Short mmCIF file of C-alpha atoms and ligand atoms in Angstrom, two decimals:
data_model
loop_
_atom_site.label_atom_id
_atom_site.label_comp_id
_atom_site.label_asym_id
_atom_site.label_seq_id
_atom_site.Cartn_x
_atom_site.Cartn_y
_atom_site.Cartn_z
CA UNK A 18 11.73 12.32 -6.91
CA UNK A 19 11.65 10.41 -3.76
CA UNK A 20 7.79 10.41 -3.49
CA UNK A 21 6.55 9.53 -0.09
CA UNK A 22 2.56 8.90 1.21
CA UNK A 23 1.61 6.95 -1.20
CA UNK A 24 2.19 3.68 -3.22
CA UNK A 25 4.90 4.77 -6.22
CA UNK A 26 5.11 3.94 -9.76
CA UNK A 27 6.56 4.99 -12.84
CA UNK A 28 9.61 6.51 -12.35
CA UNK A 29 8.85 7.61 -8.82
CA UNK A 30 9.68 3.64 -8.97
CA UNK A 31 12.58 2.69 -7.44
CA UNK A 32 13.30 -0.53 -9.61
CA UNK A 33 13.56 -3.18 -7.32
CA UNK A 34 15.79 -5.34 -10.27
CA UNK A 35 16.16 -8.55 -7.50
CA UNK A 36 12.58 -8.86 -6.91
CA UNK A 37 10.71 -8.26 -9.43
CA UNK A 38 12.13 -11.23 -12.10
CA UNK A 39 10.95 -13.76 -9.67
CA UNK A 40 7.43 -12.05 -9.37
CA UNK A 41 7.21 -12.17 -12.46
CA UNK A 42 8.40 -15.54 -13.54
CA UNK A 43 5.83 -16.85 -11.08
CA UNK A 44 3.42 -14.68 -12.80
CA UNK A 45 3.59 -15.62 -15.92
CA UNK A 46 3.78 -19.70 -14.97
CA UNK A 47 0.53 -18.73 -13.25
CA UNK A 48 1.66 -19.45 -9.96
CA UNK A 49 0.10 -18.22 -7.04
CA UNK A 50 1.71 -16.15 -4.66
CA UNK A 51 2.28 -14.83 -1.48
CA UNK A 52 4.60 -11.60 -0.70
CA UNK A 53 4.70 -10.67 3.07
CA UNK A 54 6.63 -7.79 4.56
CA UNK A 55 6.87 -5.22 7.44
CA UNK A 56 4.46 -2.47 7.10
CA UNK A 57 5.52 0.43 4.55
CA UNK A 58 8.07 -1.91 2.38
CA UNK A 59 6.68 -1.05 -0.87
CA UNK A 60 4.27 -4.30 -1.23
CA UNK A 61 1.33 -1.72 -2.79
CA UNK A 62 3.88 0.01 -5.13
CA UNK A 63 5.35 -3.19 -6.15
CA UNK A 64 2.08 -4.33 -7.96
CA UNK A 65 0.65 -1.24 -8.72
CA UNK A 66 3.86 -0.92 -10.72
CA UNK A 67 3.33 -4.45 -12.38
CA UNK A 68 -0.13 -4.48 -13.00
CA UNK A 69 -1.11 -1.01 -13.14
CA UNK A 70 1.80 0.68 -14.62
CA UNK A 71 3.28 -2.14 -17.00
CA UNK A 72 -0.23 -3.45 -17.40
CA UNK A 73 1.07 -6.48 -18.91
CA UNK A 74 -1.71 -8.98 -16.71
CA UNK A 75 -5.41 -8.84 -16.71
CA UNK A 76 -6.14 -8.29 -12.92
CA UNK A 77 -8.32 -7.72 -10.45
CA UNK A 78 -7.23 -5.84 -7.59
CA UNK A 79 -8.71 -5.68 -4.28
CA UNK A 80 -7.96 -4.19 -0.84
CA UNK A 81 -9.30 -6.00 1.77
CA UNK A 82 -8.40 -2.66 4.64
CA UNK A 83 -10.99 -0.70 2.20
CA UNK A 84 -13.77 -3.58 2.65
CA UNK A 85 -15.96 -3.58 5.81
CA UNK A 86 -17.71 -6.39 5.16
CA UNK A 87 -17.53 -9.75 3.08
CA UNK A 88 -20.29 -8.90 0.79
CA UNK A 89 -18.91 -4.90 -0.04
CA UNK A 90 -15.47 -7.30 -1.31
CA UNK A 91 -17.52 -9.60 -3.27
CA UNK A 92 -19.20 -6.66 -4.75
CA UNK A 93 -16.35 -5.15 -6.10
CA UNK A 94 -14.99 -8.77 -7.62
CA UNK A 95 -18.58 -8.97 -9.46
CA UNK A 96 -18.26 -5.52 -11.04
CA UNK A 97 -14.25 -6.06 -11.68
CA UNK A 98 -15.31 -9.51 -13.42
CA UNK A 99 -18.15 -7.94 -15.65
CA UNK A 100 -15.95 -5.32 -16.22
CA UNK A 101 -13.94 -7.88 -18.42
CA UNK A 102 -16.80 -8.65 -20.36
CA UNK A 103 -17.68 -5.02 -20.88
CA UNK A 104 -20.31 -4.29 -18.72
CA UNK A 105 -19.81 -1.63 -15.97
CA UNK A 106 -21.33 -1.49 -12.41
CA UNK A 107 -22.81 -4.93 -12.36
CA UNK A 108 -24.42 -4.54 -9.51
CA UNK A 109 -25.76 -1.01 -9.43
CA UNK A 110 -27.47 -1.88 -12.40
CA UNK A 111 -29.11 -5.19 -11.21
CA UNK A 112 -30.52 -3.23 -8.66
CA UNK A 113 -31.54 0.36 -10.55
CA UNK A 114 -31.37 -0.42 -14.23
CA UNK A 115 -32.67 -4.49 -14.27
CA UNK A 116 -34.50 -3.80 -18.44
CA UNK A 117 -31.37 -2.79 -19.66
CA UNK A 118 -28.97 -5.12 -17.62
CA UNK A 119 -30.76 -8.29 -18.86
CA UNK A 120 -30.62 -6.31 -22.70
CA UNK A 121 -26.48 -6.61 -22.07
CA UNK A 122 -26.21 -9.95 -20.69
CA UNK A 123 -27.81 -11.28 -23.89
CA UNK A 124 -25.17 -10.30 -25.81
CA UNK A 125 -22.57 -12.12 -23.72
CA UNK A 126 -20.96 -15.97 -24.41
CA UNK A 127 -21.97 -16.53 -20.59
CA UNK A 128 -25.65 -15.39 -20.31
CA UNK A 129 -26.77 -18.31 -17.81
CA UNK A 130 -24.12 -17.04 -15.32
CA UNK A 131 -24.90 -13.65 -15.50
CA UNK A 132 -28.51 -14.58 -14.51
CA UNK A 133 -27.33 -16.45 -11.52
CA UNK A 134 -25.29 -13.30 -10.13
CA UNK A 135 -28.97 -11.06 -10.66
CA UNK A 136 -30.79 -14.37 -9.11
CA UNK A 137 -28.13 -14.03 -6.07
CA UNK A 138 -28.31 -10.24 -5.43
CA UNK A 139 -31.84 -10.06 -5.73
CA UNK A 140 -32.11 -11.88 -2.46
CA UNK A 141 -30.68 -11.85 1.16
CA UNK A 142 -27.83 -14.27 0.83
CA UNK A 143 -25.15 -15.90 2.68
CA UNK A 144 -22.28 -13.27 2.05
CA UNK A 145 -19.83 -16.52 1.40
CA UNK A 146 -22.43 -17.50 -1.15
CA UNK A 147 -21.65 -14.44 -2.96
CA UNK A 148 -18.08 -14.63 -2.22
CA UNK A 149 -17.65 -17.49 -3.60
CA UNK A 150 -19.80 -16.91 -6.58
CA UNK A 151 -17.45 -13.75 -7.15
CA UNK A 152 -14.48 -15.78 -7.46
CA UNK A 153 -16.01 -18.52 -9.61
CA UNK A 154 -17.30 -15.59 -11.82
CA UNK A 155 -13.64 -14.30 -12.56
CA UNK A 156 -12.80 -18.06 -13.36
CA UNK A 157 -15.32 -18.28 -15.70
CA UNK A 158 -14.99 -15.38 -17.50
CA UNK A 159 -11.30 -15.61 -17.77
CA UNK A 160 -11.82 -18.90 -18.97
CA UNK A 161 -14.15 -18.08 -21.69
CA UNK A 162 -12.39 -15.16 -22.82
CA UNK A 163 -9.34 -17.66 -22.59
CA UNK A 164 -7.03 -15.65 -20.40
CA UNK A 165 -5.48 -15.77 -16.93
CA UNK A 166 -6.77 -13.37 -14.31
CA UNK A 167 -4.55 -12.25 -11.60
CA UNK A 168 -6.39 -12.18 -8.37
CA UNK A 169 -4.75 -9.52 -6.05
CA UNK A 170 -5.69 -9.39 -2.29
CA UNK A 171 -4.00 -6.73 -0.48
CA UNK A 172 -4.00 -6.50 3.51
CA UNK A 173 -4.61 -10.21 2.83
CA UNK A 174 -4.27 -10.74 6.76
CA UNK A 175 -7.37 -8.67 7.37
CA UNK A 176 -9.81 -11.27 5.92
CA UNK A 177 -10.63 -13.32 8.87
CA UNK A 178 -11.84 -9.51 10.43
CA UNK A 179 -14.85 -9.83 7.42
CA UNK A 180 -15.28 -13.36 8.23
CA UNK A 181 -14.31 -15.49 11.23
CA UNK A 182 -11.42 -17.91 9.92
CA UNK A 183 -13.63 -20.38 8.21
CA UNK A 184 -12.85 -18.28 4.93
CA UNK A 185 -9.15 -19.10 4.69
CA UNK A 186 -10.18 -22.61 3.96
CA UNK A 187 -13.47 -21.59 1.70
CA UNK A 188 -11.50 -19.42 -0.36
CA UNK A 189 -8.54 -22.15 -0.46
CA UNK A 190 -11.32 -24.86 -1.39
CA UNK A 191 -12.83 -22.68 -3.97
CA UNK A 192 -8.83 -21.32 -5.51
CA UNK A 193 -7.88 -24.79 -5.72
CA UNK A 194 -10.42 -25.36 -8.58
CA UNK A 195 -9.99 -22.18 -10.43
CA UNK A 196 -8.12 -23.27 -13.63
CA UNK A 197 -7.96 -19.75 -14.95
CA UNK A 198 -7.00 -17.55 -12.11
CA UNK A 199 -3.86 -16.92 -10.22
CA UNK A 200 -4.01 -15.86 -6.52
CA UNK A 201 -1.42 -13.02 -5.67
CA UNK A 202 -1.44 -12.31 -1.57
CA UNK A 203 -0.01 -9.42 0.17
CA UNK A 204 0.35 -8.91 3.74
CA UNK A 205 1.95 -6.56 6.32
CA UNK A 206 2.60 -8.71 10.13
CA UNK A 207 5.08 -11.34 8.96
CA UNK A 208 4.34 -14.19 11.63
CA UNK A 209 0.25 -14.10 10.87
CA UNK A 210 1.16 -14.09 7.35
CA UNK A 211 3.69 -17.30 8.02
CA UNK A 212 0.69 -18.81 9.66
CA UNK A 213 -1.43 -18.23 7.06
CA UNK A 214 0.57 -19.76 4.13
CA UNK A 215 3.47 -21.37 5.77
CA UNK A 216 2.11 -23.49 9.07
CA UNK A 217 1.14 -27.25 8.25
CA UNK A 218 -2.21 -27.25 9.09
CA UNK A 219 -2.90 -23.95 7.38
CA UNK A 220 -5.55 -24.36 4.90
CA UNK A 221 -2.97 -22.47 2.58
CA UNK A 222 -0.17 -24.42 2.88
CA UNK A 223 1.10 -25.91 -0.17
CA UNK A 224 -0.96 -23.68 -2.42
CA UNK A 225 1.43 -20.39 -2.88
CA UNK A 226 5.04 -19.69 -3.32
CA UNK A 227 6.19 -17.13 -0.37
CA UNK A 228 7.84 -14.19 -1.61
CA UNK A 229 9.42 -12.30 1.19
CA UNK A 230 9.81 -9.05 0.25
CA UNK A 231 13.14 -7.08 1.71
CA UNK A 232 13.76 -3.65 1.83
CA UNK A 233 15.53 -1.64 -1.17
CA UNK A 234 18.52 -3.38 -2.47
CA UNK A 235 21.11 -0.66 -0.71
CA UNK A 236 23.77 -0.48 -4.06
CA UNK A 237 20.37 0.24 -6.08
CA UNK A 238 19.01 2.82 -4.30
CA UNK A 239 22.32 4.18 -3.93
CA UNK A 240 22.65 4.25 -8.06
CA UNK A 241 19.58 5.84 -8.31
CA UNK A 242 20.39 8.66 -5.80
CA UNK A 243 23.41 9.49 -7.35
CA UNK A 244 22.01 9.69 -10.74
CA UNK A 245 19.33 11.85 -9.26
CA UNK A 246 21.17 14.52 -7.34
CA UNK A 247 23.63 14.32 -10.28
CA UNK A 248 20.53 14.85 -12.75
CA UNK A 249 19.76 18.04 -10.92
CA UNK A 250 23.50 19.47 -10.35
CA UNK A 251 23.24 19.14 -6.25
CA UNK A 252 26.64 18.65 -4.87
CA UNK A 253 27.04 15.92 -2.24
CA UNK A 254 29.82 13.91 0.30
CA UNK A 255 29.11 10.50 -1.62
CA UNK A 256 30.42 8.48 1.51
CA UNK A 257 28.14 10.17 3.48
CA UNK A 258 25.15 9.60 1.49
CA UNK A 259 26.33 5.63 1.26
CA UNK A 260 26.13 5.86 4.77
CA UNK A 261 23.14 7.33 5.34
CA UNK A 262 21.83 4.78 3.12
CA UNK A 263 23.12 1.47 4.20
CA UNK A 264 22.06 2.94 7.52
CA UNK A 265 18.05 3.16 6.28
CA UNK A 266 18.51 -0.74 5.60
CA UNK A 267 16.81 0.03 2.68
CA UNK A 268 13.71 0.58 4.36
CA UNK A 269 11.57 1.80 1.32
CA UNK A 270 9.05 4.88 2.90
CA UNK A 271 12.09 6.24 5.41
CA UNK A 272 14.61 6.15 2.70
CA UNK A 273 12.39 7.88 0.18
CA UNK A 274 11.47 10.45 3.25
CA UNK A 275 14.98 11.35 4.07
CA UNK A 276 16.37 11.42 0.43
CA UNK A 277 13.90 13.77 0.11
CA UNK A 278 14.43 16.38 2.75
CA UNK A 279 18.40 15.95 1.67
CA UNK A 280 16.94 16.81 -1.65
CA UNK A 281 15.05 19.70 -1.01
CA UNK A 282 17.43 20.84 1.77
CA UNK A 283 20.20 21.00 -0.87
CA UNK A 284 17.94 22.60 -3.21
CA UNK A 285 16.88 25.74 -0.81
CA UNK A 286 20.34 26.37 0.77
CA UNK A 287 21.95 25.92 -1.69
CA UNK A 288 24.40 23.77 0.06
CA UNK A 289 26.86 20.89 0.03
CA UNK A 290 25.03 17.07 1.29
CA UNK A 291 27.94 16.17 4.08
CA UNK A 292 27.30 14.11 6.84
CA UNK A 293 25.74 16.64 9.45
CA UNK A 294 22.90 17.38 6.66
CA UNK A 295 22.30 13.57 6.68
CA UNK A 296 21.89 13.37 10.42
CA UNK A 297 19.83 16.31 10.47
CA UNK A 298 17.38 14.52 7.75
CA UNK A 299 16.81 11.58 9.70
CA UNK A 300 16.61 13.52 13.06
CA UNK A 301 13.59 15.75 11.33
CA UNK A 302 12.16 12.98 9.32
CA UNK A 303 12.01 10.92 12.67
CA UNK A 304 10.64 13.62 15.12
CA UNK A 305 7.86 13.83 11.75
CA UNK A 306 7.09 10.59 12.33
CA UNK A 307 6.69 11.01 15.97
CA UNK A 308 2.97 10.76 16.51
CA UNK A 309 3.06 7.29 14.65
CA UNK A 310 6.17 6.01 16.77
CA UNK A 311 4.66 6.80 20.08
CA UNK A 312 1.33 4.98 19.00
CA UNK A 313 3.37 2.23 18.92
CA UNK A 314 5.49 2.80 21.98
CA UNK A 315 1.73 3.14 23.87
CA UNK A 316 0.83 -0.12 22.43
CA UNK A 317 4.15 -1.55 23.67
CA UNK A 318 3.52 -0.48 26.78
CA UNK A 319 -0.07 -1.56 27.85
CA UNK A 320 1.57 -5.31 26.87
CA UNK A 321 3.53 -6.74 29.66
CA UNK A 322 7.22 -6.77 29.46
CA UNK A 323 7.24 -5.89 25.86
CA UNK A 324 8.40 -2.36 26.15
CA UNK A 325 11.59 -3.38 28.52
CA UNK A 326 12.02 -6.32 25.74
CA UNK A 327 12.08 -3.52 23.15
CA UNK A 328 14.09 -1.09 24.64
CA UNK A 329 16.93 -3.20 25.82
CA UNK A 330 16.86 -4.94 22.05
CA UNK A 331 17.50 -1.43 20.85
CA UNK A 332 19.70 -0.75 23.05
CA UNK A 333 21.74 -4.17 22.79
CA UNK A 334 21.00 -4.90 26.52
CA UNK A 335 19.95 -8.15 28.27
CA UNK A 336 16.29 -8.51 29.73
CA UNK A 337 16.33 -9.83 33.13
CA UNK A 338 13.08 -11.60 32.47
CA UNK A 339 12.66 -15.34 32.86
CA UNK A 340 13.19 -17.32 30.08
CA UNK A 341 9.91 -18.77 29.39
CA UNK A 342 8.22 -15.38 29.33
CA UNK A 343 10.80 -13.55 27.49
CA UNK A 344 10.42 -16.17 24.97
CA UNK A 345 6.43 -15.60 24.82
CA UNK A 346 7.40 -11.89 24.78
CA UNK A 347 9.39 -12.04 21.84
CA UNK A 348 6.98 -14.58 20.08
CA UNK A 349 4.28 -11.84 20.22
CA UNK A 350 6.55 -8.59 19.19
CA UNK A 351 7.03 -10.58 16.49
CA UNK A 352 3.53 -11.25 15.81
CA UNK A 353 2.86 -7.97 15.94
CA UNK A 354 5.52 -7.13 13.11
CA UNK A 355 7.85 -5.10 15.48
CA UNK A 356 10.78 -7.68 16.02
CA UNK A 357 12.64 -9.89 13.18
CA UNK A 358 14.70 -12.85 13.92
CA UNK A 359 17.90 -12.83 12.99
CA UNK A 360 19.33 -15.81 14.44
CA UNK A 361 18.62 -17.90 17.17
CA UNK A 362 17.91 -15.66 20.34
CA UNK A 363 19.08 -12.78 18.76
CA UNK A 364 16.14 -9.84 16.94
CA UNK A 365 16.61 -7.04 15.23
CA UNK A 366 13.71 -4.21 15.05
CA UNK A 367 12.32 -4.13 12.11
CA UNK A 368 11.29 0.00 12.06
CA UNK A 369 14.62 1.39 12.12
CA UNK A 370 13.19 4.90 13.27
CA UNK A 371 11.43 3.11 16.15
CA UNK A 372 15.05 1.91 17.08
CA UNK A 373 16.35 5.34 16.61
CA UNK A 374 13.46 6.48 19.19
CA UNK A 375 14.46 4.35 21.72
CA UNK A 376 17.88 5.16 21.64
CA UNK A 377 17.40 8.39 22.74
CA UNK A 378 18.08 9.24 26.30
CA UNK A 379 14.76 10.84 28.22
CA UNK A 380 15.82 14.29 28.17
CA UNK A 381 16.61 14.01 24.40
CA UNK A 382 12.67 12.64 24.21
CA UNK A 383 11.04 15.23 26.43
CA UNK A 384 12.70 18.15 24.79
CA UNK A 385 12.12 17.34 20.80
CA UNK A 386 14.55 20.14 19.97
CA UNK A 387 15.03 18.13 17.11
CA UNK A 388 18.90 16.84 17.37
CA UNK A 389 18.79 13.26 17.85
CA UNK A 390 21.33 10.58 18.69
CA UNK A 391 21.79 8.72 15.49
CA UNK A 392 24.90 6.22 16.32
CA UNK A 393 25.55 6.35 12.92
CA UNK A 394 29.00 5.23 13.20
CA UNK A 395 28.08 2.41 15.14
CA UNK A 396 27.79 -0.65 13.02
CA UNK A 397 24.04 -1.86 13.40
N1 ATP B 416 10.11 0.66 -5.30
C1 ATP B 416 10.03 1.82 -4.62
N2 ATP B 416 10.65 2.94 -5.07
C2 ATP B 416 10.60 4.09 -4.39
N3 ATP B 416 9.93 4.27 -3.25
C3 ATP B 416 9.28 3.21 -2.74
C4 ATP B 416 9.29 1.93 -3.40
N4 ATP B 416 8.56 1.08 -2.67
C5 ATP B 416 8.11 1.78 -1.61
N5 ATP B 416 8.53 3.06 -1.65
C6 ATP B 416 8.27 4.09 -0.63
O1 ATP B 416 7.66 3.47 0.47
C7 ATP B 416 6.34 4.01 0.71
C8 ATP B 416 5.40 2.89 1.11
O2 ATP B 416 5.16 2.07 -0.01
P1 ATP B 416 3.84 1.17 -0.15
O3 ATP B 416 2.63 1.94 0.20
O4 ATP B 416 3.92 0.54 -1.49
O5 ATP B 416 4.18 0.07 0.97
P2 ATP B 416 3.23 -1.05 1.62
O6 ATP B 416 4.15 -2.15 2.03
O7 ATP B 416 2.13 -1.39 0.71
O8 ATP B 416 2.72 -0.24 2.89
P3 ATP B 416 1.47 -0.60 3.86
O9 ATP B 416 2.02 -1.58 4.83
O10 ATP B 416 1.13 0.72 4.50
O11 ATP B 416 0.39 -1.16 3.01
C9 ATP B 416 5.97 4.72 -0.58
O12 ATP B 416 5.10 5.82 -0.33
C10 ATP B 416 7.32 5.18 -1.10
O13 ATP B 416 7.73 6.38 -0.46
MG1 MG B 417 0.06 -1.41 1.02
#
């Protein structure tokens, strides 16, 4: 129950019943897609769930964060691809088993292409040639096994760190031609992502539908904490919960983090939820997170102006800053994922623990006795 570190599925899977119809309409019209969200939102989960839980696509799926180089990624497309086709570790085998690759291929529909991948790794090669060969690979063997692949790129805003940005528009030129695949993209920092898929002269524009993904729909994960403290007898204020909740914003790992210490909390003392357990979950759960928070606050700082912009946001005060830069300031705090517009001239912060953080007065920071200020109350 409330599983937190890594992607969830099953039912560690909080259904997400808004956003996953249109995921998979799209899906199954073989439309490609793009879902972008703030860091930790439950992007991983959401398609491990699809794909690896409900497995009802073929797929290949690929984490760009776990690649170091263009040609590693291409690798693991060519084995994914032959693995469709039945034959496993592609490439280790072209290189320490050749006799008894070249035995398999025979038996396949697609011998000819098979030869080309052993012709391309047998020699140093352009690592887009591969890449591209990769991809046309899947296309090909989806075709002539006559199914759709799913192509999933995770961390999809890390590519151009393999590459210099010249792949966005190979892969685009090569996507646009592949009858038999469709192109699922996921990516944390919302404004690269935009740029990526949604800016005119983007390479990508026009090809995907955006999904953005929100946090937890609040009445859902609600639902599903009731039925789950109910399931297991704990006794609980249920305005205070809703409270805590709605206060969370739904945000996916932070919700799951404090449900769980209320959980376990409740379990071990035996006790009543009420509202001072709540406040006492989120105080721990963000003083846990501290480490990660202050990485961030660092960052802010060595930035100019963007840690004043931050903290006065959070604390709903005005930045004596001229225009022009405060502008430029906000532009890149949202690049960097840490601001969200709301409306014109006005942000919100997207990590609601890194708002909690700055809220804190310095004595409250310094002494990590672990009460913190959580305005609660206040409507945010
Ligand atoms: N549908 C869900 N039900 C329950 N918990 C969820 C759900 N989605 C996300 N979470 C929680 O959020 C955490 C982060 O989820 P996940 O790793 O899928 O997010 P992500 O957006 O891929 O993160 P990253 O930006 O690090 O790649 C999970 O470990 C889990 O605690
Ligand atoms: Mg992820």
């Amino acid at each position: 129950m409330f599983k937190s570190g890594s992607p969830v599925t099953g039912k560690d899977f909080i259904d997400r019943k808004k956003h996953l119809p249109l995921f998979k309409a799209y899906l199954d019209n073989n439309q490609h897609i793009m879902i972008k969200a703030p860091r930790r939102f439950g992007k991983t989960s959401l398609v491990k769930q699809i794909f690896d839980y409900e497995k009802k696509y073929e797929y290949v799926y690929i984490d760009i964060r776990l690649h170091h180089s263009l040609e590693t990624l291409s690798n693991q497309i060519v084995n994914k691809a032959y693995e469709f086709v039945k034959i496993k570790n592609f490439i280790n085998q072209a290189k320490n088993s050749l006799l008894n690759l070249l035995q398999s291929i025979k038996t396949l529909s697609i011998p000819d292409v098979a030869e080309v991948t052993i012709d391309m790794l047998s020699k140093e090669r352009d690592p887009v040639e591969l890449f591209i060969h990769s991809l046309d690979l899947v296309d090909t063997i989806a075709s002539s096994r006559g199914i759709n692949i799913k192509v999933i790129f995770d961390e999809f805003q890390d590519i151009t760190k393999l590459h210099d940005q010249n792949i966005l528009e190979v892969l685009r030129s090569i996507a646009q031609h592949h009858q038999n695949i469709t192109y699922v993209f996921l990516g944390s920092l919302e404004t690269i992502m935009t740029n990526i898929f949604e800016n005119k002269s983007s390479p990508f524009f026009h090809f995907s539908s955006v999904i953005q993904l929100e946090g937890l729909d609040v009445d859902e994960l609600f639902e599903y904490t009731l039925q789950q403290f109910d399931s297991k007898k704990i006794v609980y204020d249920k305005e205070s919960l809703y409270k805590t909740i709605c206060f969370l914003e739904g945000h996916p790992e932070y919700s799951a983090k404090v449900l769980q210490t209320l959980y376990i909390n409740a379990t071990l003392e035996k006790k009543k939820i009420d509202i001072n357990s709540c406040l006492d979950a989120i105080s721990f759960r963000v003083i846990e997170n501290r480490a990660y928070l202050d990485e961030i606050i660092s960052k802010l700082k060595s930035k100019k102006h963007h840690f004043e912009v931050i903290y006065n946001i959070a604390n709903e005060k005005k930045s004596n800053i001229a225009s022009a830069t405060l502008y430029n300031t906000h532009v890149s705090l949202e690049d960097m994922g840490i601001i969200k517009k709301v409306e014109k001239g006005h942000y919100k912060i997207v990590d609601i623990f890194l708002k909690i953080l700055l809220q804190q007065d310095d004595d409250t920071m310094v002494s990590l006795d672990g009460k913190l200020m959580i305005p609660m109350d206040k409507k945010t």
